[in-house]
Amino acid sequence: QTTGTLDQGKEGSIQIPETYTTYNVSTGAPSGTASAQSYTYSATSAISGTEEAPAEVAVFYALVDGSGTQNLTLDNGAETSIPNVPLAPNTHVILRGDVQNVGFTTAEITATADSNWETEASVEIKQP
């Protein structure tokens, strides 16, 4: 989600270092070998959000094993690390911040995770 403006045509990606491409339904867990995966976004029209009303930029599903936090990388033309994001199965994680400007100006991206859909954990990044 963006808390600022994302201009039409702006593109970027989020890289997760350890994701899976297969899921074993009998064990109820990802299977195979984990590897890095990039999820891309592209603004087909301008997107505007605020701190109080952030706007959706992209949604994706990542197969992870939930063994801990991961350090994600946002690439919006400037690579920005988003450390210690608590990724786990059946958990809704929301990355929120000024997507277009983080890495270029003082901006921050935060992550919130909700495995019960009733409680929140958060991670905050501040760019100098």
Short mmCIF file of the N, C-alpha and C atoms (twelve columns), coordinates in Angstrom:
data_MODEL
# 
_entry.id   MODEL 
# 
loop_
_atom_site.group_PDB 
_atom_site.id 
_atom_site.type_symbol 
_atom_site.label_atom_id 
_atom_site.label_alt_id 
_atom_site.label_comp_id 
_atom_site.label_asym_id 
_atom_site.label_seq_id 
_atom_site.Cartn_x 
_atom_site.Cartn_y 
_atom_site.Cartn_z 
_atom_site.pdbx_PDB_model_num 
ATOM 1   N N  . GLN A 1   0.848  -1.172  0.000   1 
ATOM 2   C CA . GLN A 1   0.000  0.000   0.000   1 
ATOM 3   C C  . GLN A 1   0.895  1.236   0.000   1 
ATOM 4   N N  . THR A 2   0.462  2.250   -0.710  1 
ATOM 5   C CA . THR A 2   1.223  3.488   -0.714  1 
ATOM 6   C C  . THR A 2   0.524  4.555   0.118   1 
ATOM 7   N N  . THR A 3   1.348  5.340   0.802   1 
ATOM 8   C CA . THR A 3   0.834  6.462   1.591   1 
ATOM 9   C C  . THR A 3   1.135  7.779   0.887   1 
ATOM 10  N N  . GLY A 4   1.563  7.690   -0.359  1 
ATOM 11  C CA . GLY A 4   1.858  8.860   -1.175  1 
ATOM 12  C C  . GLY A 4   1.262  8.654   -2.553  1 
ATOM 13  N N  . THR A 5   1.837  9.317   -3.529  1 
ATOM 14  C CA . THR A 5   1.373  9.177   -4.906  1 
ATOM 15  C C  . THR A 5   2.320  8.269   -5.669  1 
ATOM 16  N N  . LEU A 6   1.758  7.371   -6.442  1 
ATOM 17  C CA . LEU A 6   2.525  6.519   -7.344  1 
ATOM 18  C C  . LEU A 6   2.075  6.908   -8.748  1 
ATOM 19  N N  . ASP A 7   2.983  7.524   -9.497  1 
ATOM 20  C CA . ASP A 7   2.642  8.024   -10.825 1 
ATOM 21  C C  . ASP A 7   2.331  6.900   -11.797 1 
ATOM 22  N N  . GLN A 8   1.464  7.200   -12.755 1 
ATOM 23  C CA . GLN A 8   1.141  6.247   -13.812 1 
ATOM 24  C C  . GLN A 8   2.427  5.815   -14.514 1 
ATOM 25  N N  . GLY A 9   2.544  4.520   -14.768 1 
ATOM 26  C CA . GLY A 9   3.706  3.980   -15.469 1 
ATOM 27  C C  . GLY A 9   4.855  3.576   -14.560 1 
ATOM 28  N N  . LYS A 10  4.805  3.955   -13.274 1 
ATOM 29  C CA . LYS A 10  5.869  3.558   -12.349 1 
ATOM 30  C C  . LYS A 10  5.795  2.057   -12.116 1 
ATOM 31  N N  . GLU A 11  6.966  1.427   -12.139 1 
ATOM 32  C CA . GLU A 11  7.058  -0.014  -11.944 1 
ATOM 33  C C  . GLU A 11  8.051  -0.307  -10.839 1 
ATOM 34  N N  . GLY A 12  7.957  -1.494  -10.290 1 
ATOM 35  C CA . GLY A 12  8.898  -1.909  -9.274  1 
ATOM 36  C C  . GLY A 12  8.690  -3.360  -8.926  1 
ATOM 37  N N  . SER A 13  9.398  -3.787  -7.885  1 
ATOM 38  C CA . SER A 13  9.286  -5.174  -7.457  1 
ATOM 39  C C  . SER A 13  9.616  -5.302  -5.979  1 
ATOM 40  N N  . ILE A 14  9.136  -6.387  -5.414  1 
ATOM 41  C CA . ILE A 14  9.479  -6.803  -4.055  1 
ATOM 42  C C  . ILE A 14  10.152 -8.163  -4.214  1 
ATOM 43  N N  . GLN A 15  11.345 -8.311  -3.640  1 
ATOM 44  C CA . GLN A 15  12.018 -9.608  -3.692  1 
ATOM 45  C C  . GLN A 15  11.966 -10.259 -2.314  1 
ATOM 46  N N  . ILE A 16  11.526 -11.521 -2.303  1 
ATOM 47  C CA . ILE A 16  11.514 -12.337 -1.096  1 
ATOM 48  C C  . ILE A 16  12.604 -13.387 -1.281  1 
ATOM 49  N N  . PRO A 17  13.568 -13.466 -0.362  1 
ATOM 50  C CA . PRO A 17  14.708 -14.358 -0.575  1 
ATOM 51  C C  . PRO A 17  14.409 -15.849 -0.507  1 
ATOM 52  N N  . GLU A 18  13.379 -16.263 0.253   1 
ATOM 53  C CA . GLU A 18  13.100 -17.692 0.386   1 
ATOM 54  C C  . GLU A 18  11.622 -17.992 0.198   1 
ATOM 55  N N  . THR A 19  11.263 -18.381 -1.030  1 
ATOM 56  C CA . THR A 19  9.895  -18.801 -1.321  1 
ATOM 57  C C  . THR A 19  9.948  -20.148 -2.026  1 
ATOM 58  N N  . TYR A 20  8.824  -20.823 -2.062  1 
ATOM 59  C CA . TYR A 20  8.721  -22.137 -2.688  1 
ATOM 60  C C  . TYR A 20  7.809  -22.047 -3.907  1 
ATOM 61  N N  . THR A 21  7.958  -23.003 -4.800  1 
ATOM 62  C CA . THR A 21  7.102  -23.038 -5.986  1 
ATOM 63  C C  . THR A 21  6.119  -24.197 -5.951  1 
ATOM 64  N N  . THR A 22  6.246  -25.083 -4.956  1 
ATOM 65  C CA . THR A 22  5.326  -26.225 -4.858  1 
ATOM 66  C C  . THR A 22  4.781  -26.340 -3.438  1 
ATOM 67  N N  . TYR A 23  3.613  -26.967 -3.344  1 
ATOM 68  C CA . TYR A 23  2.938  -27.143 -2.063  1 
ATOM 69  C C  . TYR A 23  2.450  -28.576 -1.977  1 
ATOM 70  N N  . ASN A 24  2.749  -29.248 -0.874  1 
ATOM 71  C CA . ASN A 24  2.334  -30.626 -0.655  1 
ATOM 72  C C  . ASN A 24  1.031  -30.616 0.143   1 
ATOM 73  N N  . VAL A 25  -0.079 -30.958 -0.501  1 
ATOM 74  C CA . VAL A 25  -1.371 -30.897 0.177   1 
ATOM 75  C C  . VAL A 25  -1.495 -31.958 1.267   1 
ATOM 76  N N  . SER A 26  -0.795 -33.076 1.153   1 
ATOM 77  C CA . SER A 26  -0.907 -34.109 2.186   1 
ATOM 78  C C  . SER A 26  -0.198 -33.703 3.475   1 
ATOM 79  N N  . THR A 27  0.874  -32.908 3.384   1 
ATOM 80  C CA . THR A 27  1.570  -32.442 4.592   1 
ATOM 81  C C  . THR A 27  1.119  -31.043 5.005   1 
ATOM 82  N N  . GLY A 28  0.463  -30.355 4.094   1 
ATOM 83  C CA . GLY A 28  0.011  -28.994 4.381   1 
ATOM 84  C C  . GLY A 28  1.150  -28.002 4.494   1 
ATOM 85  N N  . ALA A 29  2.208  -28.220 3.684   1 
ATOM 86  C CA . ALA A 29  3.385  -27.346 3.767   1 
ATOM 87  C C  . ALA A 29  4.033  -27.200 2.396   1 
ATOM 88  N N  . PRO A 30  4.766  -26.103 2.200   1 
ATOM 89  C CA . PRO A 30  5.530  -25.966 0.955   1 
ATOM 90  C C  . PRO A 30  6.548  -27.091 0.857   1 
ATOM 91  N N  . SER A 31  6.916  -27.434 -0.376  1 
ATOM 92  C CA . SER A 31  7.911  -28.493 -0.562  1 
ATOM 93  C C  . SER A 31  8.920  -28.070 -1.621  1 
ATOM 94  N N  . GLY A 32  10.012 -28.807 -1.674  1 
ATOM 95  C CA . GLY A 32  11.073 -28.483 -2.624  1 
ATOM 96  C C  . GLY A 32  12.107 -27.593 -1.976  1 
ATOM 97  N N  . THR A 33  12.805 -26.854 -2.805  1 
ATOM 98  C CA . THR A 33  13.882 -25.982 -2.344  1 
ATOM 99  C C  . THR A 33  13.429 -24.525 -2.443  1 
ATOM 100 N N  . ALA A 34  13.680 -23.783 -1.384  1 
ATOM 101 C CA . ALA A 34  13.329 -22.360 -1.382  1 
ATOM 102 C C  . ALA A 34  14.340 -21.577 -2.201  1 
ATOM 103 N N  . SER A 35  13.851 -20.558 -2.904  1 
ATOM 104 C CA . SER A 35  14.731 -19.672 -3.667  1 
ATOM 105 C C  . SER A 35  14.120 -18.274 -3.692  1 
ATOM 106 N N  . ALA A 36  14.903 -17.324 -4.152  1 
ATOM 107 C CA . ALA A 36  14.430 -15.939 -4.233  1 
ATOM 108 C C  . ALA A 36  13.370 -15.797 -5.318  1 
ATOM 109 N N  . GLN A 37  12.383 -14.986 -5.037  1 
ATOM 110 C CA . GLN A 37  11.310 -14.720 -5.996  1 
ATOM 111 C C  . GLN A 37  11.005 -13.233 -5.986  1 
ATOM 112 N N  . SER A 38  10.858 -12.642 -7.158  1 
ATOM 113 C CA . SER A 38  10.467 -11.238 -7.265  1 
ATOM 114 C C  . SER A 38  9.028  -11.136 -7.723  1 
ATOM 115 N N  . TYR A 39  8.293  -10.252 -7.081  1 
ATOM 116 C CA . TYR A 39  6.907  -9.970  -7.425  1 
ATOM 117 C C  . TYR A 39  6.876  -8.536  -7.934  1 
ATOM 118 N N  . THR A 40  6.343  -8.327  -9.121  1 
ATOM 119 C CA . THR A 40  6.396  -7.007  -9.742  1 
ATOM 120 C C  . THR A 40  5.050  -6.288  -9.670  1 
ATOM 121 N N  . TYR A 41  5.122  -4.972  -9.776  1 
ATOM 122 C CA . TYR A 41  3.928  -4.146  -9.853  1 
ATOM 123 C C  . TYR A 41  4.152  -3.077  -10.910 1 
ATOM 124 N N  . SER A 42  3.064  -2.588  -11.481 1 
ATOM 125 C CA . SER A 42  3.105  -1.521  -12.466 1 
ATOM 126 C C  . SER A 42  1.833  -0.702  -12.320 1 
ATOM 127 N N  . ALA A 43  1.987  0.595   -12.157 1 
ATOM 128 C CA . ALA A 43  0.828  1.471   -11.996 1 
ATOM 129 C C  . ALA A 43  0.251  1.799   -13.376 1 
ATOM 130 N N  . THR A 44  -0.881 1.200   -13.714 1 
ATOM 131 C CA . THR A 44  -1.513 1.468   -15.007 1 
ATOM 132 C C  . THR A 44  -2.211 2.822   -15.006 1 
ATOM 133 N N  . SER A 45  -2.457 3.345   -13.806 1 
ATOM 134 C CA . SER A 45  -2.964 4.705   -13.638 1 
ATOM 135 C C  . SER A 45  -2.357 5.235   -12.345 1 
ATOM 136 N N  . ALA A 46  -2.432 6.526   -12.130 1 
ATOM 137 C CA . ALA A 46  -1.878 7.110   -10.906 1 
ATOM 138 C C  . ALA A 46  -2.625 6.561   -9.687  1 
ATOM 139 N N  . ILE A 47  -1.877 6.325   -8.616  1 
ATOM 140 C CA . ILE A 47  -2.441 5.811   -7.371  1 
ATOM 141 C C  . ILE A 47  -2.085 6.805   -6.274  1 
ATOM 142 N N  . SER A 48  -3.074 7.245   -5.513  1 
ATOM 143 C CA . SER A 48  -2.826 8.208   -4.433  1 
ATOM 144 C C  . SER A 48  -3.363 7.670   -3.123  1 
ATOM 145 N N  . GLY A 49  -2.510 7.720   -2.088  1 
ATOM 146 C CA . GLY A 49  -2.913 7.301   -0.756  1 
ATOM 147 C C  . GLY A 49  -2.409 8.290   0.271   1 
ATOM 148 N N  . THR A 50  -2.845 8.127   1.502   1 
ATOM 149 C CA . THR A 50  -2.396 8.941   2.627   1 
ATOM 150 C C  . THR A 50  -2.085 8.010   3.787   1 
ATOM 151 N N  . GLU A 51  -1.514 8.549   4.848   1 
ATOM 152 C CA . GLU A 51  -1.265 7.754   6.055   1 
ATOM 153 C C  . GLU A 51  -2.573 7.180   6.594   1 
ATOM 154 N N  . GLU A 52  -3.621 7.977   6.580   1 
ATOM 155 C CA . GLU A 52  -4.910 7.558   7.122   1 
ATOM 156 C C  . GLU A 52  -5.666 6.633   6.170   1 
ATOM 157 N N  . ALA A 53  -5.435 6.786   4.879   1 
ATOM 158 C CA . ALA A 53  -6.133 5.980   3.869   1 
ATOM 159 C C  . ALA A 53  -5.145 5.546   2.791   1 
ATOM 160 N N  . PRO A 54  -4.280 4.563   3.100   1 
ATOM 161 C CA . PRO A 54  -3.319 4.107   2.101   1 
ATOM 162 C C  . PRO A 54  -4.034 3.445   0.927   1 
ATOM 163 N N  . ALA A 55  -3.394 3.495   -0.252  1 
ATOM 164 C CA . ALA A 55  -3.988 2.933   -1.468  1 
ATOM 165 C C  . ALA A 55  -3.246 1.667   -1.880  1 
ATOM 166 N N  . GLU A 56  -3.993 0.688   -2.344  1 
ATOM 167 C CA . GLU A 56  -3.440 -0.597  -2.775  1 
ATOM 168 C C  . GLU A 56  -2.586 -0.417  -4.025  1 
ATOM 169 N N  . VAL A 57  -1.379 -0.991  -4.003  1 
ATOM 170 C CA . VAL A 57  -0.492 -0.964  -5.163  1 
ATOM 171 C C  . VAL A 57  -0.472 -2.339  -5.817  1 
ATOM 172 N N  . ALA A 58  -0.301 -3.381  -5.015  1 
ATOM 173 C CA . ALA A 58  -0.220 -4.740  -5.554  1 
ATOM 174 C C  . ALA A 58  -0.572 -5.736  -4.459  1 
ATOM 175 N N  . VAL A 59  -1.008 -6.915  -4.881  1 
ATOM 176 C CA . VAL A 59  -1.301 -8.017  -3.979  1 
ATOM 177 C C  . VAL A 59  -0.661 -9.263  -4.571  1 
ATOM 178 N N  . PHE A 60  0.004  -10.046 -3.734  1 
ATOM 179 C CA . PHE A 60  0.569  -11.307 -4.199  1 
ATOM 180 C C  . PHE A 60  0.603  -12.309 -3.066  1 
ATOM 181 N N  . TYR A 61  0.699  -13.576 -3.422  1 
ATOM 182 C CA . TYR A 61  0.744  -14.666 -2.463  1 
ATOM 183 C C  . TYR A 61  2.106  -15.326 -2.571  1 
ATOM 184 N N  . ALA A 62  2.768  -15.515 -1.436  1 
ATOM 185 C CA . ALA A 62  4.088  -16.153 -1.421  1 
ATOM 186 C C  . ALA A 62  4.021  -17.435 -0.601  1 
ATOM 187 N N  . LEU A 63  4.513  -18.518 -1.166  1 
ATOM 188 C CA . LEU A 63  4.605  -19.775 -0.423  1 
ATOM 189 C C  . LEU A 63  5.871  -19.731 0.430   1 
ATOM 190 N N  . VAL A 64  5.706  -19.658 1.734   1 
ATOM 191 C CA . VAL A 64  6.833  -19.624 2.670   1 
ATOM 192 C C  . VAL A 64  6.591  -20.677 3.744   1 
ATOM 193 N N  . ASP A 65  7.665  -21.072 4.428   1 
ATOM 194 C CA . ASP A 65  7.516  -22.096 5.455   1 
ATOM 195 C C  . ASP A 65  7.292  -21.524 6.851   1 
ATOM 196 N N  . GLY A 66  7.435  -20.222 7.015   1 
ATOM 197 C CA . GLY A 66  7.179  -19.601 8.301   1 
ATOM 198 C C  . GLY A 66  8.264  -19.827 9.328   1 
ATOM 199 N N  . SER A 67  9.479  -20.104 8.878   1 
ATOM 200 C CA . SER A 67  10.570 -20.419 9.808   1 
ATOM 201 C C  . SER A 67  11.173 -19.181 10.457  1 
ATOM 202 N N  . GLY A 68  10.643 -18.017 10.189  1 
ATOM 203 C CA . GLY A 68  11.154 -16.801 10.817  1 
ATOM 204 C C  . GLY A 68  10.902 -15.596 9.945   1 
ATOM 205 N N  . THR A 69  11.624 -14.546 10.223  1 
ATOM 206 C CA . THR A 69  11.481 -13.327 9.442   1 
ATOM 207 C C  . THR A 69  12.385 -13.377 8.218   1 
ATOM 208 N N  . GLN A 70  12.059 -12.568 7.230   1 
ATOM 209 C CA . GLN A 70  12.887 -12.455 6.030   1 
ATOM 210 C C  . GLN A 70  13.138 -10.983 5.741   1 
ATOM 211 N N  . ASN A 71  14.285 -10.726 5.120   1 
ATOM 212 C CA . ASN A 71  14.645 -9.372  4.712   1 
ATOM 213 C C  . ASN A 71  14.257 -9.197  3.252   1 
ATOM 214 N N  . LEU A 72  13.204 -8.425  3.006   1 
ATOM 215 C CA . LEU A 72  12.718 -8.194  1.654   1 
ATOM 216 C C  . LEU A 72  13.459 -7.013  1.039   1 
ATOM 217 N N  . THR A 73  13.399 -6.919  -0.280  1 
ATOM 218 C CA . THR A 73  13.991 -5.785  -0.984  1 
ATOM 219 C C  . THR A 73  12.938 -5.172  -1.889  1 
ATOM 220 N N  . LEU A 74  12.693 -3.882  -1.702  1 
ATOM 221 C CA . LEU A 74  11.815 -3.124  -2.587  1 
ATOM 222 C C  . LEU A 74  12.700 -2.449  -3.620  1 
ATOM 223 N N  . ASP A 75  12.406 -2.659  -4.888  1 
ATOM 224 C CA . ASP A 75  13.147 -2.000  -5.967  1 
ATOM 225 C C  . ASP A 75  12.170 -1.131  -6.742  1 
ATOM 226 N N  . ASN A 76  12.212 0.165   -6.488  1 
ATOM 227 C CA . ASN A 76  11.370 1.132   -7.188  1 
ATOM 228 C C  . ASN A 76  12.247 2.048   -8.038  1 
ATOM 229 N N  . GLY A 77  13.438 1.564   -8.403  1 
ATOM 230 C CA . GLY A 77  14.445 2.373   -9.061  1 
ATOM 231 C C  . GLY A 77  15.598 2.626   -8.114  1 
ATOM 232 N N  . ALA A 78  15.330 2.507   -6.832  1 
ATOM 233 C CA . ALA A 78  16.341 2.528   -5.769  1 
ATOM 234 C C  . ALA A 78  16.034 1.321   -4.893  1 
ATOM 235 N N  . GLU A 79  17.016 0.478   -4.641  1 
ATOM 236 C CA . GLU A 79  16.771 -0.696  -3.807  1 
ATOM 237 C C  . GLU A 79  16.747 -0.306  -2.334  1 
ATOM 238 N N  . THR A 80  15.710 -0.750  -1.643  1 
ATOM 239 C CA . THR A 80  15.534 -0.463  -0.229  1 
ATOM 240 C C  . THR A 80  15.258 -1.769  0.499   1 
ATOM 241 N N  . SER A 81  16.017 -2.046  1.547   1 
ATOM 242 C CA . SER A 81  15.815 -3.243  2.353   1 
ATOM 243 C C  . SER A 81  14.650 -3.030  3.314   1 
ATOM 244 N N  . ILE A 82  13.834 -4.054  3.461   1 
ATOM 245 C CA . ILE A 82  12.758 -4.063  4.444   1 
ATOM 246 C C  . ILE A 82  13.072 -5.255  5.363   1 
ATOM 247 N N  . PRO A 83  13.803 -5.014  6.459   1 
ATOM 248 C CA . PRO A 83  14.284 -6.126  7.289   1 
ATOM 249 C C  . PRO A 83  13.220 -6.708  8.210   1 
ATOM 250 N N  . ASN A 84  13.446 -7.974  8.561   1 
ATOM 251 C CA . ASN A 84  12.673 -8.661  9.602   1 
ATOM 252 C C  . ASN A 84  11.169 -8.676  9.377   1 
ATOM 253 N N  . VAL A 85  10.752 -8.987  8.154   1 
ATOM 254 C CA . VAL A 85  9.319  -9.083  7.850   1 
ATOM 255 C C  . VAL A 85  8.845  -10.477 8.252   1 
ATOM 256 N N  . PRO A 86  7.858  -10.562 9.137   1 
ATOM 257 C CA . PRO A 86  7.398  -11.860 9.648   1 
ATOM 258 C C  . PRO A 86  6.474  -12.579 8.664   1 
ATOM 259 N N  . LEU A 87  7.062  -13.324 7.741   1 
ATOM 260 C CA . LEU A 87  6.272  -14.064 6.756   1 
ATOM 261 C C  . LEU A 87  5.982  -15.464 7.287   1 
ATOM 262 N N  . ALA A 88  4.747  -15.891 7.159   1 
ATOM 263 C CA . ALA A 88  4.340  -17.215 7.616   1 
ATOM 264 C C  . ALA A 88  3.111  -17.658 6.837   1 
ATOM 265 N N  . PRO A 89  2.879  -18.971 6.740   1 
ATOM 266 C CA . PRO A 89  1.673  -19.455 6.079   1 
ATOM 267 C C  . PRO A 89  0.417  -18.899 6.750   1 
ATOM 268 N N  . ASN A 90  -0.605 -18.680 5.966   1 
ATOM 269 C CA . ASN A 90  -1.903 -18.194 6.444   1 
ATOM 270 C C  . ASN A 90  -1.799 -16.891 7.233   1 
ATOM 271 N N  . THR A 91  -0.869 -16.045 6.824   1 
ATOM 272 C CA . THR A 91  -0.673 -14.760 7.474   1 
ATOM 273 C C  . THR A 91  -0.788 -13.653 6.440   1 
ATOM 274 N N  . HIS A 92  -1.559 -12.650 6.764   1 
ATOM 275 C CA . HIS A 92  -1.745 -11.503 5.879   1 
ATOM 276 C C  . HIS A 92  -0.724 -10.441 6.270   1 
ATOM 277 N N  . VAL A 93  0.233  -10.162 5.396   1 
ATOM 278 C CA . VAL A 93  1.268  -9.161  5.656   1 
ATOM 279 C C  . VAL A 93  1.003  -7.962  4.762   1 
ATOM 280 N N  . ILE A 94  0.993  -6.784  5.360   1 
ATOM 281 C CA . ILE A 94  0.761  -5.559  4.596   1 
ATOM 282 C C  . ILE A 94  2.009  -4.697  4.686   1 
ATOM 283 N N  . LEU A 95  2.589  -4.378  3.533   1 
ATOM 284 C CA . LEU A 95  3.701  -3.434  3.455   1 
ATOM 285 C C  . LEU A 95  3.095  -2.079  3.127   1 
ATOM 286 N N  . ARG A 96  3.442  -1.071  3.918   1 
ATOM 287 C CA . ARG A 96  2.806  0.227   3.761   1 
ATOM 288 C C  . ARG A 96  3.860  1.320   3.849   1 
ATOM 289 N N  . GLY A 97  3.802  2.271   2.925   1 
ATOM 290 C CA . GLY A 97  4.704  3.416   2.949   1 
ATOM 291 C C  . GLY A 97  4.631  4.167   1.631   1 
ATOM 292 N N  . ASP A 98  5.495  5.154   1.482   1 
ATOM 293 C CA . ASP A 98  5.542  5.970   0.269   1 
ATOM 294 C C  . ASP A 98  6.326  5.201   -0.793  1 
ATOM 295 N N  . VAL A 99  5.650  4.348   -1.530  1 
ATOM 296 C CA . VAL A 99  6.269  3.399   -2.448  1 
ATOM 297 C C  . VAL A 99  7.124  4.091   -3.511  1 
ATOM 298 N N  . GLN A 100 6.664  5.189   -4.053  1 
ATOM 299 C CA . GLN A 100 7.410  5.859   -5.123  1 
ATOM 300 C C  . GLN A 100 8.683  6.530   -4.605  1 
ATOM 301 N N  . ASN A 101 8.659  7.063   -3.389  1 
ATOM 302 C CA . ASN A 101 9.765  7.894   -2.923  1 
ATOM 303 C C  . ASN A 101 10.742 7.227   -1.970  1 
ATOM 304 N N  . VAL A 102 10.409 6.078   -1.397  1 
ATOM 305 C CA . VAL A 102 11.338 5.435   -0.474  1 
ATOM 306 C C  . VAL A 102 12.638 5.109   -1.209  1 
ATOM 307 N N  . GLY A 103 13.748 5.420   -0.592  1 
ATOM 308 C CA . GLY A 103 15.051 5.224   -1.216  1 
ATOM 309 C C  . GLY A 103 15.555 6.468   -1.919  1 
ATOM 310 N N  . PHE A 104 14.646 7.371   -2.270  1 
ATOM 311 C CA . PHE A 104 15.015 8.622   -2.936  1 
ATOM 312 C C  . PHE A 104 14.956 9.806   -1.968  1 
ATOM 313 N N  . THR A 105 13.986 9.775   -1.055  1 
ATOM 314 C CA . THR A 105 13.812 10.829  -0.061  1 
ATOM 315 C C  . THR A 105 13.559 10.162  1.285   1 
ATOM 316 N N  . THR A 106 13.424 10.950  2.322   1 
ATOM 317 C CA . THR A 106 13.106 10.378  3.626   1 
ATOM 318 C C  . THR A 106 11.701 9.811   3.568   1 
ATOM 319 N N  . ALA A 107 11.606 8.505   3.716   1 
ATOM 320 C CA . ALA A 107 10.324 7.807   3.670   1 
ATOM 321 C C  . ALA A 107 10.491 6.510   4.442   1 
ATOM 322 N N  . GLU A 108 9.416  5.880   4.790   1 
ATOM 323 C CA . GLU A 108 9.494  4.621   5.496   1 
ATOM 324 C C  . GLU A 108 8.475  3.642   4.959   1 
ATOM 325 N N  . ILE A 109 8.821  2.355   5.072   1 
ATOM 326 C CA . ILE A 109 7.916  1.269   4.718   1 
ATOM 327 C C  . ILE A 109 7.718  0.465   5.990   1 
ATOM 328 N N  . THR A 110 6.499  0.160   6.349   1 
ATOM 329 C CA . THR A 110 6.236  -0.676  7.507   1 
ATOM 330 C C  . THR A 110 5.570  -1.959  7.051   1 
ATOM 331 N N  . ALA A 111 5.718  -2.991  7.857   1 
ATOM 332 C CA . ALA A 111 5.080  -4.273  7.570   1 
ATOM 333 C C  . ALA A 111 4.249  -4.663  8.772   1 
ATOM 334 N N  . THR A 112 3.030  -5.084  8.537   1 
ATOM 335 C CA . THR A 112 2.211  -5.633  9.601   1 
ATOM 336 C C  . THR A 112 1.793  -7.035  9.193   1 
ATOM 337 N N  . ALA A 113 1.769  -7.930  10.176  1 
ATOM 338 C CA . ALA A 113 1.405  -9.317  9.918   1 
ATOM 339 C C  . ALA A 113 0.285  -9.709  10.856  1 
ATOM 340 N N  . ASP A 114 -0.654 -10.475 10.343  1 
ATOM 341 C CA . ASP A 114 -1.801 -10.870 11.132  1 
ATOM 342 C C  . ASP A 114 -2.124 -12.327 10.837  1 
ATOM 343 N N  . SER A 115 -1.652 -13.241 11.693  1 
ATOM 344 C CA . SER A 115 -1.913 -14.661 11.466  1 
ATOM 345 C C  . SER A 115 -3.293 -15.071 11.952  1 
ATOM 346 N N  . ASN A 116 -3.853 -14.328 12.898  1 
ATOM 347 C CA . ASN A 116 -5.192 -14.632 13.401  1 
ATOM 348 C C  . ASN A 116 -6.241 -13.709 12.812  1 
ATOM 349 N N  . TRP A 117 -5.815 -12.770 12.016  1 
ATOM 350 C CA . TRP A 117 -6.680 -11.754 11.427  1 
ATOM 351 C C  . TRP A 117 -7.344 -10.903 12.504  1 
ATOM 352 N N  . GLU A 118 -6.847 -11.006 13.744  1 
ATOM 353 C CA . GLU A 118 -7.386 -10.207 14.832  1 
ATOM 354 C C  . GLU A 118 -6.294 -9.446  15.581  1 
ATOM 355 N N  . THR A 119 -5.039 -9.916  15.491  1 
ATOM 356 C CA . THR A 119 -3.939 -9.258  16.189  1 
ATOM 357 C C  . THR A 119 -2.895 -8.838  15.180  1 
ATOM 358 N N  . GLU A 120 -2.050 -7.850  15.550  1 
ATOM 359 C CA . GLU A 120 -1.046 -7.345  14.626  1 
ATOM 360 C C  . GLU A 120 0.342  -7.374  15.235  1 
ATOM 361 N N  . ALA A 121 1.336  -7.642  14.393  1 
ATOM 362 C CA . ALA A 121 2.744  -7.438  14.725  1 
ATOM 363 C C  . ALA A 121 3.251  -6.489  13.673  1 
ATOM 364 N N  . SER A 122 4.176  -5.621  14.012  1 
ATOM 365 C CA . SER A 122 4.637  -4.687  13.001  1 
ATOM 366 C C  . SER A 122 6.148  -4.567  12.988  1 
ATOM 367 N N  . VAL A 123 6.647  -4.217  11.816  1 
ATOM 368 C CA . VAL A 123 8.065  -3.960  11.588  1 
ATOM 369 C C  . VAL A 123 8.142  -2.611  10.923  1 
ATOM 370 N N  . GLU A 124 9.064  -1.764  11.328  1 
ATOM 371 C CA . GLU A 124 9.159  -0.425  10.760  1 
ATOM 372 C C  . GLU A 124 10.569 -0.171  10.241  1 
ATOM 373 N N  . ILE A 125 10.669 0.459   9.085   1 
ATOM 374 C CA . ILE A 125 11.942 0.835   8.479   1 
ATOM 375 C C  . ILE A 125 11.951 2.337   8.317   1 
ATOM 376 N N  . LYS A 126 13.044 2.950   8.668   1 
ATOM 377 C CA . LYS A 126 13.172 4.390   8.446   1 
ATOM 378 C C  . LYS A 126 14.385 4.618   7.572   1 
ATOM 379 N N  . GLN A 127 14.196 5.357   6.496   1 
ATOM 380 C CA . GLN A 127 15.279 5.725   5.591   1 
ATOM 381 C C  . GLN A 127 15.811 7.078   6.004   1 
ATOM 382 N N  . PRO A 128 17.134 7.207   6.194   1 
ATOM 383 C CA . PRO A 128 17.676 8.516   6.552   1 
ATOM 384 C C  . PRO A 128 17.587 9.506   5.419   1 
# 
